[in-house]
mmCIF file of C-alpha atoms and ligand atoms in Angstrom:
data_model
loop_
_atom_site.group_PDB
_atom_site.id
_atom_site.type_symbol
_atom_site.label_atom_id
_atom_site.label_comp_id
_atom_site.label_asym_id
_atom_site.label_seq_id
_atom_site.Cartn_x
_atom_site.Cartn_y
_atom_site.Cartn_z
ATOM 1 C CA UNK A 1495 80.889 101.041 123.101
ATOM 2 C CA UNK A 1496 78.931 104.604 123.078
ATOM 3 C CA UNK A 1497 82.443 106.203 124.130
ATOM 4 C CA UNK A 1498 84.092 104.259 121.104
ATOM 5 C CA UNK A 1499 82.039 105.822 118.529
ATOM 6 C CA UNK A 1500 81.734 109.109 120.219
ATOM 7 C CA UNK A 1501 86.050 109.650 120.238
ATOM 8 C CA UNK A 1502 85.674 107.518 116.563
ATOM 9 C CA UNK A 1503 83.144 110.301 115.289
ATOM 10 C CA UNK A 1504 85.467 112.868 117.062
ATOM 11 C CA UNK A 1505 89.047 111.896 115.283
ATOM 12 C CA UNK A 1506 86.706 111.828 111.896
ATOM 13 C CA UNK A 1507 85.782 115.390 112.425
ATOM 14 C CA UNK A 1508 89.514 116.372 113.364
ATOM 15 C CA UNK A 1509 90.466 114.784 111.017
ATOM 16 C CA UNK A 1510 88.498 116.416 108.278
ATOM 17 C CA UNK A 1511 89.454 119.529 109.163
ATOM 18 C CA UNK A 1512 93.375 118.510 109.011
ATOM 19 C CA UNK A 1513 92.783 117.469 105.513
ATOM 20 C CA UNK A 1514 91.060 120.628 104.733
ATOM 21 C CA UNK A 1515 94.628 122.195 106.129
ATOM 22 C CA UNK A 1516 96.425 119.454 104.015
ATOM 23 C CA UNK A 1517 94.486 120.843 101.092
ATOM 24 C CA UNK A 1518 96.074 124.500 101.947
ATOM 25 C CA UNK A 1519 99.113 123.301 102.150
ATOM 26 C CA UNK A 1520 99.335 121.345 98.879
ATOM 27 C CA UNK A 1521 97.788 124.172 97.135
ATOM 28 C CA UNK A 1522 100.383 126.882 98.568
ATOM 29 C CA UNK A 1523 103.508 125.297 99.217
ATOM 30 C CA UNK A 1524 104.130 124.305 95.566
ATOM 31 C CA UNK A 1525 103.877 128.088 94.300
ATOM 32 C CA UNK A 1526 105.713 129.185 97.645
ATOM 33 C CA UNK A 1527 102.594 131.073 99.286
ATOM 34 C CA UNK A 1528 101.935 131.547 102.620
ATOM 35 C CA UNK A 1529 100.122 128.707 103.969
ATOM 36 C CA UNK A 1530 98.500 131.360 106.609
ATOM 37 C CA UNK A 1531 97.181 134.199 105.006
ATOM 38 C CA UNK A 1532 95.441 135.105 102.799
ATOM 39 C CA UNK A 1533 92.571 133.405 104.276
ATOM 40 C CA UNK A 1534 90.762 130.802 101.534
ATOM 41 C CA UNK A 1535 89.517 132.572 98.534
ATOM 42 C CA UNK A 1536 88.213 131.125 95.917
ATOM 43 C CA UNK A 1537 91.440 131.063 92.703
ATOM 44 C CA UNK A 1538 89.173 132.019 89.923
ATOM 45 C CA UNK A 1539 87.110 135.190 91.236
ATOM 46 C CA UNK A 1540 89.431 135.813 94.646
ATOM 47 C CA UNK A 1541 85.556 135.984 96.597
ATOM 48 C CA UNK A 1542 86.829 135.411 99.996
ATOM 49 C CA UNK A 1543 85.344 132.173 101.168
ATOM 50 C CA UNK A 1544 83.163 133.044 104.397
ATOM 51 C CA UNK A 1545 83.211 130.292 107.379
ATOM 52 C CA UNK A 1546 79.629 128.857 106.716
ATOM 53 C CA UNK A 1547 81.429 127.779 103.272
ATOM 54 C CA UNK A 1548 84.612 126.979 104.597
ATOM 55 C CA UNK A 1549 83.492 123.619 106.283
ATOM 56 C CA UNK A 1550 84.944 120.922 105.654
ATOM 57 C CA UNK A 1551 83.493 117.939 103.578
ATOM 58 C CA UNK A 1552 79.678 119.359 104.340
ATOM 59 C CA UNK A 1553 80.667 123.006 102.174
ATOM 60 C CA UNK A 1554 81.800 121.437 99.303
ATOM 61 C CA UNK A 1555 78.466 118.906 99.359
ATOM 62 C CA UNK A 1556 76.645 121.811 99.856
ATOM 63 C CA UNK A 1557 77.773 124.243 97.270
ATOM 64 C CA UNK A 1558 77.458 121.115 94.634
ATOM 65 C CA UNK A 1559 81.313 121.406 94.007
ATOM 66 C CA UNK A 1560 81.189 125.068 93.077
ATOM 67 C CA UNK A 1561 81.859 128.682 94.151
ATOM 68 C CA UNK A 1562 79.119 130.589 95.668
ATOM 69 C CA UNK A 1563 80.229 133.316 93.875
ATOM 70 C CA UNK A 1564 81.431 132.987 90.264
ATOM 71 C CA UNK A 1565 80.573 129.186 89.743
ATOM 72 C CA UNK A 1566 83.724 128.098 88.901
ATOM 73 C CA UNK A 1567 84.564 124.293 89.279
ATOM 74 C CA UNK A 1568 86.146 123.821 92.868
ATOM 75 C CA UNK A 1569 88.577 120.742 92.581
ATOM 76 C CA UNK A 1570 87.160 117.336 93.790
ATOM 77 C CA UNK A 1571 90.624 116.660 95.101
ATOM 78 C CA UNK A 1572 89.268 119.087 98.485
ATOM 79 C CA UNK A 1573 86.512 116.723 99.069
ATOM 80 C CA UNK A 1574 88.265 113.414 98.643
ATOM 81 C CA UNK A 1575 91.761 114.556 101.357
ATOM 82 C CA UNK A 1576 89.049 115.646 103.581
ATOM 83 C CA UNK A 1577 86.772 112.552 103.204
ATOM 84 C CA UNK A 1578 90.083 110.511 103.274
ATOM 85 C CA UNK A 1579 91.999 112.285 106.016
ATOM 86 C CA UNK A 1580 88.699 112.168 108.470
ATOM 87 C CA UNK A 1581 88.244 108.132 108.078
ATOM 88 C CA UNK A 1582 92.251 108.112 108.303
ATOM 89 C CA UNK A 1583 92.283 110.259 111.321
ATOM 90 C CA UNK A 1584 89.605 107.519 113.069
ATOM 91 C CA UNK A 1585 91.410 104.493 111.876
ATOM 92 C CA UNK A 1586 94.442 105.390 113.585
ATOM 93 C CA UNK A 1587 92.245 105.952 116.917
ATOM 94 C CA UNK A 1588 90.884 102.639 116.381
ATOM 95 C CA UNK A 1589 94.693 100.922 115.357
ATOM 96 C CA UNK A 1590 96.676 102.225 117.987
ATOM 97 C CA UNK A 1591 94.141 103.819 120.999
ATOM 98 C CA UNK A 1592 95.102 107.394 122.518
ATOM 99 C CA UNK A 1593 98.704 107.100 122.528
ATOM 100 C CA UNK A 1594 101.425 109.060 122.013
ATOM 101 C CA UNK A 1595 102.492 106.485 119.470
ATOM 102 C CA UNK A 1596 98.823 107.295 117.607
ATOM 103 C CA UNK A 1597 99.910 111.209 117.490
ATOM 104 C CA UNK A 1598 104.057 110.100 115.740
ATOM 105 C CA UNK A 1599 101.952 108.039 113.121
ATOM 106 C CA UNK A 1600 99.297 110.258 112.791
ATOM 107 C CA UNK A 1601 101.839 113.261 111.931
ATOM 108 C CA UNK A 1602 103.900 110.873 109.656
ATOM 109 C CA UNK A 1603 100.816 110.232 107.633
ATOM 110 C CA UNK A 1604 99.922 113.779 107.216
ATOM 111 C CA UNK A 1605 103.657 114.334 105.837
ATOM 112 C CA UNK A 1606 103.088 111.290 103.416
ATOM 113 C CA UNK A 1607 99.806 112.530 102.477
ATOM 114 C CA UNK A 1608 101.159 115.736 101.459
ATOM 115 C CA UNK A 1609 103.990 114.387 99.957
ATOM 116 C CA UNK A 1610 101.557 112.399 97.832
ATOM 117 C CA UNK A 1611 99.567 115.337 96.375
ATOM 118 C CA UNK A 1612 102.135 117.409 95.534
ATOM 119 C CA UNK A 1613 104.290 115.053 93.832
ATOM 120 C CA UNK A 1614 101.042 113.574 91.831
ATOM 121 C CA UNK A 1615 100.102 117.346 90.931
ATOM 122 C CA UNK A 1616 103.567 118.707 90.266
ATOM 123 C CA UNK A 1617 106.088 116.113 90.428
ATOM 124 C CA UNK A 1618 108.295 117.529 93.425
ATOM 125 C CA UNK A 1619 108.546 116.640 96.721
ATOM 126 C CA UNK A 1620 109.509 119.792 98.578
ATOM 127 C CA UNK A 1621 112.525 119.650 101.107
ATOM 128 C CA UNK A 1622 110.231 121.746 103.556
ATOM 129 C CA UNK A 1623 107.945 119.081 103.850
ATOM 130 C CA UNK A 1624 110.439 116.277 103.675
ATOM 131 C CA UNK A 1625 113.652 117.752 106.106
ATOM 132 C CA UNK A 1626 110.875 118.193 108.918
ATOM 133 C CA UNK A 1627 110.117 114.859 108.836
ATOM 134 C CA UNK A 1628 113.393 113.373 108.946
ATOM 135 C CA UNK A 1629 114.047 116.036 111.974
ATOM 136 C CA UNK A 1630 111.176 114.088 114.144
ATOM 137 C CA UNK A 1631 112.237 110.929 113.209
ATOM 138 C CA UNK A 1632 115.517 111.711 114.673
ATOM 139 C CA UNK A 1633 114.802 113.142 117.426
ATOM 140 C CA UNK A 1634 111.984 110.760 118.808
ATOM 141 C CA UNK A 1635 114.283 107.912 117.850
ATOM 142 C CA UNK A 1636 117.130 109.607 120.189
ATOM 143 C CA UNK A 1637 114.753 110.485 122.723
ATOM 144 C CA UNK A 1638 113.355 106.660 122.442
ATOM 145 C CA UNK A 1639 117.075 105.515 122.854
ATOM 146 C CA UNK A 1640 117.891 107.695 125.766
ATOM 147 C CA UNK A 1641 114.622 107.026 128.251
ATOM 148 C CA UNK A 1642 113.866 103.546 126.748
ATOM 149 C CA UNK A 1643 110.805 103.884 124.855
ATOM 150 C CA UNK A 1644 110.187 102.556 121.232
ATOM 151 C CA UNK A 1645 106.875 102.499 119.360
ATOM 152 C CA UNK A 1646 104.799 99.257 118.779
ATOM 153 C CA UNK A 1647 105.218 99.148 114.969
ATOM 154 C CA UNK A 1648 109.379 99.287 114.651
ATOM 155 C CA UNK A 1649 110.019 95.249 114.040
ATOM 156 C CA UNK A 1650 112.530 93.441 115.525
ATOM 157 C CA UNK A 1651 116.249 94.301 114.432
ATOM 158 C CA UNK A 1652 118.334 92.840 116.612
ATOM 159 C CA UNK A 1653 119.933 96.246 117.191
ATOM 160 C CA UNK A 1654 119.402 97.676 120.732
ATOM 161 C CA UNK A 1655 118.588 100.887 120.381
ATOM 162 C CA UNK A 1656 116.110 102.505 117.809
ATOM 163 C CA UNK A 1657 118.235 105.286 116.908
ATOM 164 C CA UNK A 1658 120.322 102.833 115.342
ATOM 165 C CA UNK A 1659 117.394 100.701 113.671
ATOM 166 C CA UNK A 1660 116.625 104.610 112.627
ATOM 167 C CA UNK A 1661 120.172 105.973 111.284
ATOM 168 C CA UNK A 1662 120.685 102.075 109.872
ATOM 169 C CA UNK A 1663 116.663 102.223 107.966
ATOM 170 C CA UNK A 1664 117.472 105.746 106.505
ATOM 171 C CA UNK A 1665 121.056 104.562 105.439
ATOM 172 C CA UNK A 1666 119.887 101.678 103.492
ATOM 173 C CA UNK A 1667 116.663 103.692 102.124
ATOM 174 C CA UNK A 1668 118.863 106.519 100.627
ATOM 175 C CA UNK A 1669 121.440 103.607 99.004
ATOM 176 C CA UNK A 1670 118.702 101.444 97.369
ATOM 177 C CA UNK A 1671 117.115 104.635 95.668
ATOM 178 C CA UNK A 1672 120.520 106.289 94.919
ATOM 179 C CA UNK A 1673 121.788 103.815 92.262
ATOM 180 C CA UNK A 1674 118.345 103.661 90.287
ATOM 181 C CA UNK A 1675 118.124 107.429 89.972
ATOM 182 C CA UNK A 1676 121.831 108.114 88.784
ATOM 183 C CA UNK A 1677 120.933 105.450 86.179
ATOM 184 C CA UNK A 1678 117.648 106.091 85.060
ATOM 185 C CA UNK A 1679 117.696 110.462 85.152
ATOM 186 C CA UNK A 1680 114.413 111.568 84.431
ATOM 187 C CA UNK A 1681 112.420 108.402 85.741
ATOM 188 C CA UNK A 1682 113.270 109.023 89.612
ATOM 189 C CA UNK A 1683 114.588 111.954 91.135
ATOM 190 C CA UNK A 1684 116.625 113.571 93.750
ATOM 191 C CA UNK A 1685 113.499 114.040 95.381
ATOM 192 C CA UNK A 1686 112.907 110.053 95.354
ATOM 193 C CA UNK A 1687 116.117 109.472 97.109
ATOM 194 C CA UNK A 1688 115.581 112.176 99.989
ATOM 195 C CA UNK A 1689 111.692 110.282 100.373
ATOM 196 C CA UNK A 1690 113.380 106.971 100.741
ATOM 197 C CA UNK A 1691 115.784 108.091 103.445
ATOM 198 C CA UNK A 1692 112.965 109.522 105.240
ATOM 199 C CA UNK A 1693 110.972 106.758 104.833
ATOM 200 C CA UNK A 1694 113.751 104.536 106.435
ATOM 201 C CA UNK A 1695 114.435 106.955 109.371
ATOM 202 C CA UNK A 1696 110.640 106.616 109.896
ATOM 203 C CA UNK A 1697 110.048 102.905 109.600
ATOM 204 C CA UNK A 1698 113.976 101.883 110.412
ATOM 205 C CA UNK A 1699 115.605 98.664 109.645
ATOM 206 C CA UNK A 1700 114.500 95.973 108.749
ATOM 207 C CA UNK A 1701 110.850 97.627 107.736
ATOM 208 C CA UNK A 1702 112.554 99.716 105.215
ATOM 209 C CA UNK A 1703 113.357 96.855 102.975
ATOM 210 C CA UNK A 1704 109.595 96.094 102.979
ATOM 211 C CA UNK A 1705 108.494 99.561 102.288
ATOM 212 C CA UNK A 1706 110.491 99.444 99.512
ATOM 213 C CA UNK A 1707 109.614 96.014 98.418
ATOM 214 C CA UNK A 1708 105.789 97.610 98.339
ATOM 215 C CA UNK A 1709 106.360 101.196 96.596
ATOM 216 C CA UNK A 1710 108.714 99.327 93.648
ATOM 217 C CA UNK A 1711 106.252 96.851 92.982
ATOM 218 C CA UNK A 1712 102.967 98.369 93.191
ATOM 219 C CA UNK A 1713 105.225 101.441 91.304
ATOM 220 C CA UNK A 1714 106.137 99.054 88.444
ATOM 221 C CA UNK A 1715 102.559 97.031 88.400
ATOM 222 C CA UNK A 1716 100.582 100.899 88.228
ATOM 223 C CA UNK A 1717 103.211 101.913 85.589
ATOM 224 C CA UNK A 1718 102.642 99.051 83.224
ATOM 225 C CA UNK A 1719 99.153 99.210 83.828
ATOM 226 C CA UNK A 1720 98.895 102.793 82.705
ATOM 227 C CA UNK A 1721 101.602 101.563 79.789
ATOM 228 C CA UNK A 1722 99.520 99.103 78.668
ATOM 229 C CA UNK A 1723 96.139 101.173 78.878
ATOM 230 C CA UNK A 1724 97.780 103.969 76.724
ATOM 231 C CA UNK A 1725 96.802 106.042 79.379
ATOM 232 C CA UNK A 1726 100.982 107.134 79.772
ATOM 233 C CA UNK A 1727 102.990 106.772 77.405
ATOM 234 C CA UNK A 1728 107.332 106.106 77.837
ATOM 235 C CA UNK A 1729 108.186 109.681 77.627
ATOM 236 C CA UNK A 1730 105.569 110.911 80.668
ATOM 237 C CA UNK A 1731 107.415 111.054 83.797
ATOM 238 C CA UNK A 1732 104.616 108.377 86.249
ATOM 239 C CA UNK A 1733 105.836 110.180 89.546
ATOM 240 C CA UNK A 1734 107.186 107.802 92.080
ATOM 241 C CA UNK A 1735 106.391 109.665 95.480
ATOM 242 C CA UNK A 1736 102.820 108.374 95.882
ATOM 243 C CA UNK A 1737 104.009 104.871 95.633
ATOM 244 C CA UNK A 1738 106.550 105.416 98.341
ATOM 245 C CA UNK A 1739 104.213 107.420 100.371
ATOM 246 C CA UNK A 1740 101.636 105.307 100.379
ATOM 247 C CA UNK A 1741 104.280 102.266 100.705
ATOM 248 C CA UNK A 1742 105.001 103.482 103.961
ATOM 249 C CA UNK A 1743 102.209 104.183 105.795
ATOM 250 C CA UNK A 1744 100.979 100.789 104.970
ATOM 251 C CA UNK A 1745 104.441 99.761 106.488
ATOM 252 C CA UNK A 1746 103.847 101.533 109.556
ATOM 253 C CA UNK A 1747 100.122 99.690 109.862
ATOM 254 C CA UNK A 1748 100.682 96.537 109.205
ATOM 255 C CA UNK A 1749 104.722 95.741 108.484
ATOM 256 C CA UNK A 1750 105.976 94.734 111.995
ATOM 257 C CA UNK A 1751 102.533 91.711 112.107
ATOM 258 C CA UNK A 1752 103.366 91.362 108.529
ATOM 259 C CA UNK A 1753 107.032 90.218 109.285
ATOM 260 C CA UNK A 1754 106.398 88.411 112.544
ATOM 261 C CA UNK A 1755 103.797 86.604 110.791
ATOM 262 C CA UNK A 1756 106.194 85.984 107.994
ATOM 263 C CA UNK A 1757 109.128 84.968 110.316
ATOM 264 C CA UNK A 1758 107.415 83.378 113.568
ATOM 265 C CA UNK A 1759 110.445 83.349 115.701
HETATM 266 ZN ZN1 ZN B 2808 84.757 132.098 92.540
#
């Protein structure tokens, strides 16, 4: 029990400073800076942020949301990926255990994470985020194939080998966004399209289908919402990334009990 908290409080803390990273990284990558140096400065008075400020979650409580130096607003955005990222970080330890199928979801959500921000701040989804991605998914699933292991959350395909529930997941992720975004230009992207491949290399067959079930309804339900609210109106572009981000790590927690508990047999 005392060692279950102790590694729980541990992966919160790791993970708090991974979403302080994240933050870099969603900050940078859109305007094609280094995500090394320079070292975090504050981007209204470039004061350089020293390390007692630089914590993460604690700083920003600390500082009331401001820089030390010139007062300007810093984003609330930092506090929530770190807050989020650190109670993601010991969820998975408490979902899957120390496993080396905790550290492949754990760096799946961290792509889908940034994926998120970027596309909800700027509406792209960078191929240097996304290629990565599909790179692992590739090669674990090969690997998988070749020394017969397979993670605990791919469901049941009938296929032998999870490099083809992989190759088969992307496949049919990259056709069902494909037609929708040569039809409606503007609404979803070539961006989408590259996500839902990914996506379906991650999760593979059948658990695509059901991470795209999620990310087209809770996409549509969100959209009308924000329709109806007159918070959007038809001509703003409601990016669809998040959705499909979020879609799938959700798949990965819960889709294989989902389905077996859907189709008991
Ligand atoms: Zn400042």
């Amino acid at each position: 029990m005392f060692m279950t908290v102790l590694w729980l409080a541990l992966f919160f803390l790791v993970g708090a400073a991974v979403g302080s990273f994240i933050n870099v990284i969603a900050d940078r990558l859109p305007a094609d800076k280094s995500i090394i140096s320079p070292p975090s400065h504050c981007s209204e008075c470039q004061y350089k942020i020293p390390a007692r400020d630089n914590i993460p979650i604690f700083s920003y409580l600390w500082l009331g949301g401001h820089c030390r130096k010139c007062g300007t607003t810093i984003p609330i955005r930092l506090l929530w990926v770190e807050l989020g990222t650190a109670a993601l970080f010991a969820f998975l330890y408490w979902h899957y255990g120390l496993s080396w199928e905790m550290a492949l979801v754990t760096f799946y959500c961290c792509v889908f994470i940034v994926l998120l921000l970027i596309d909800l701040e700027h509406n792209i989804l960078p191929n240097k985020i996304v290629y990565p991605g599909m790179v692992v998914a590739l090669v674990m699933a090969g690997l998988g194939s070749i020394f017969g292991f397979e993670p605990g959350y791919t469901a049941d395909s009938g296929f032998r080998l999870w490099i083809v529930d992989t190759a088969v997941g992307g496949s049919i992720g990259f056709v069902l966004l494909l037609l929708p975004a040569i039809l409606y230009q503007g609404g979803m992207g070539w961006g989408d399209v590259k996500l839902a491949a990914l996506i379906g290399l991650v999760t593979g067959f059948p658990l695509v289908l059901l991470a795209m079930f999620l990310a087209i309804v809770s996409g549509g339900l969100i959209a009308g919402i924000l329709l109806l609210l007159k918070l959007k109106s038809r001509k703003d572009a409601i990016p669809f990334g998040p959705f499909l981000s979020l879609a799938a790590v959700i798949t990965l927690f819960w889709g294989n009990d989902f389905l077996n508990w859907l189709i008991p047999f």
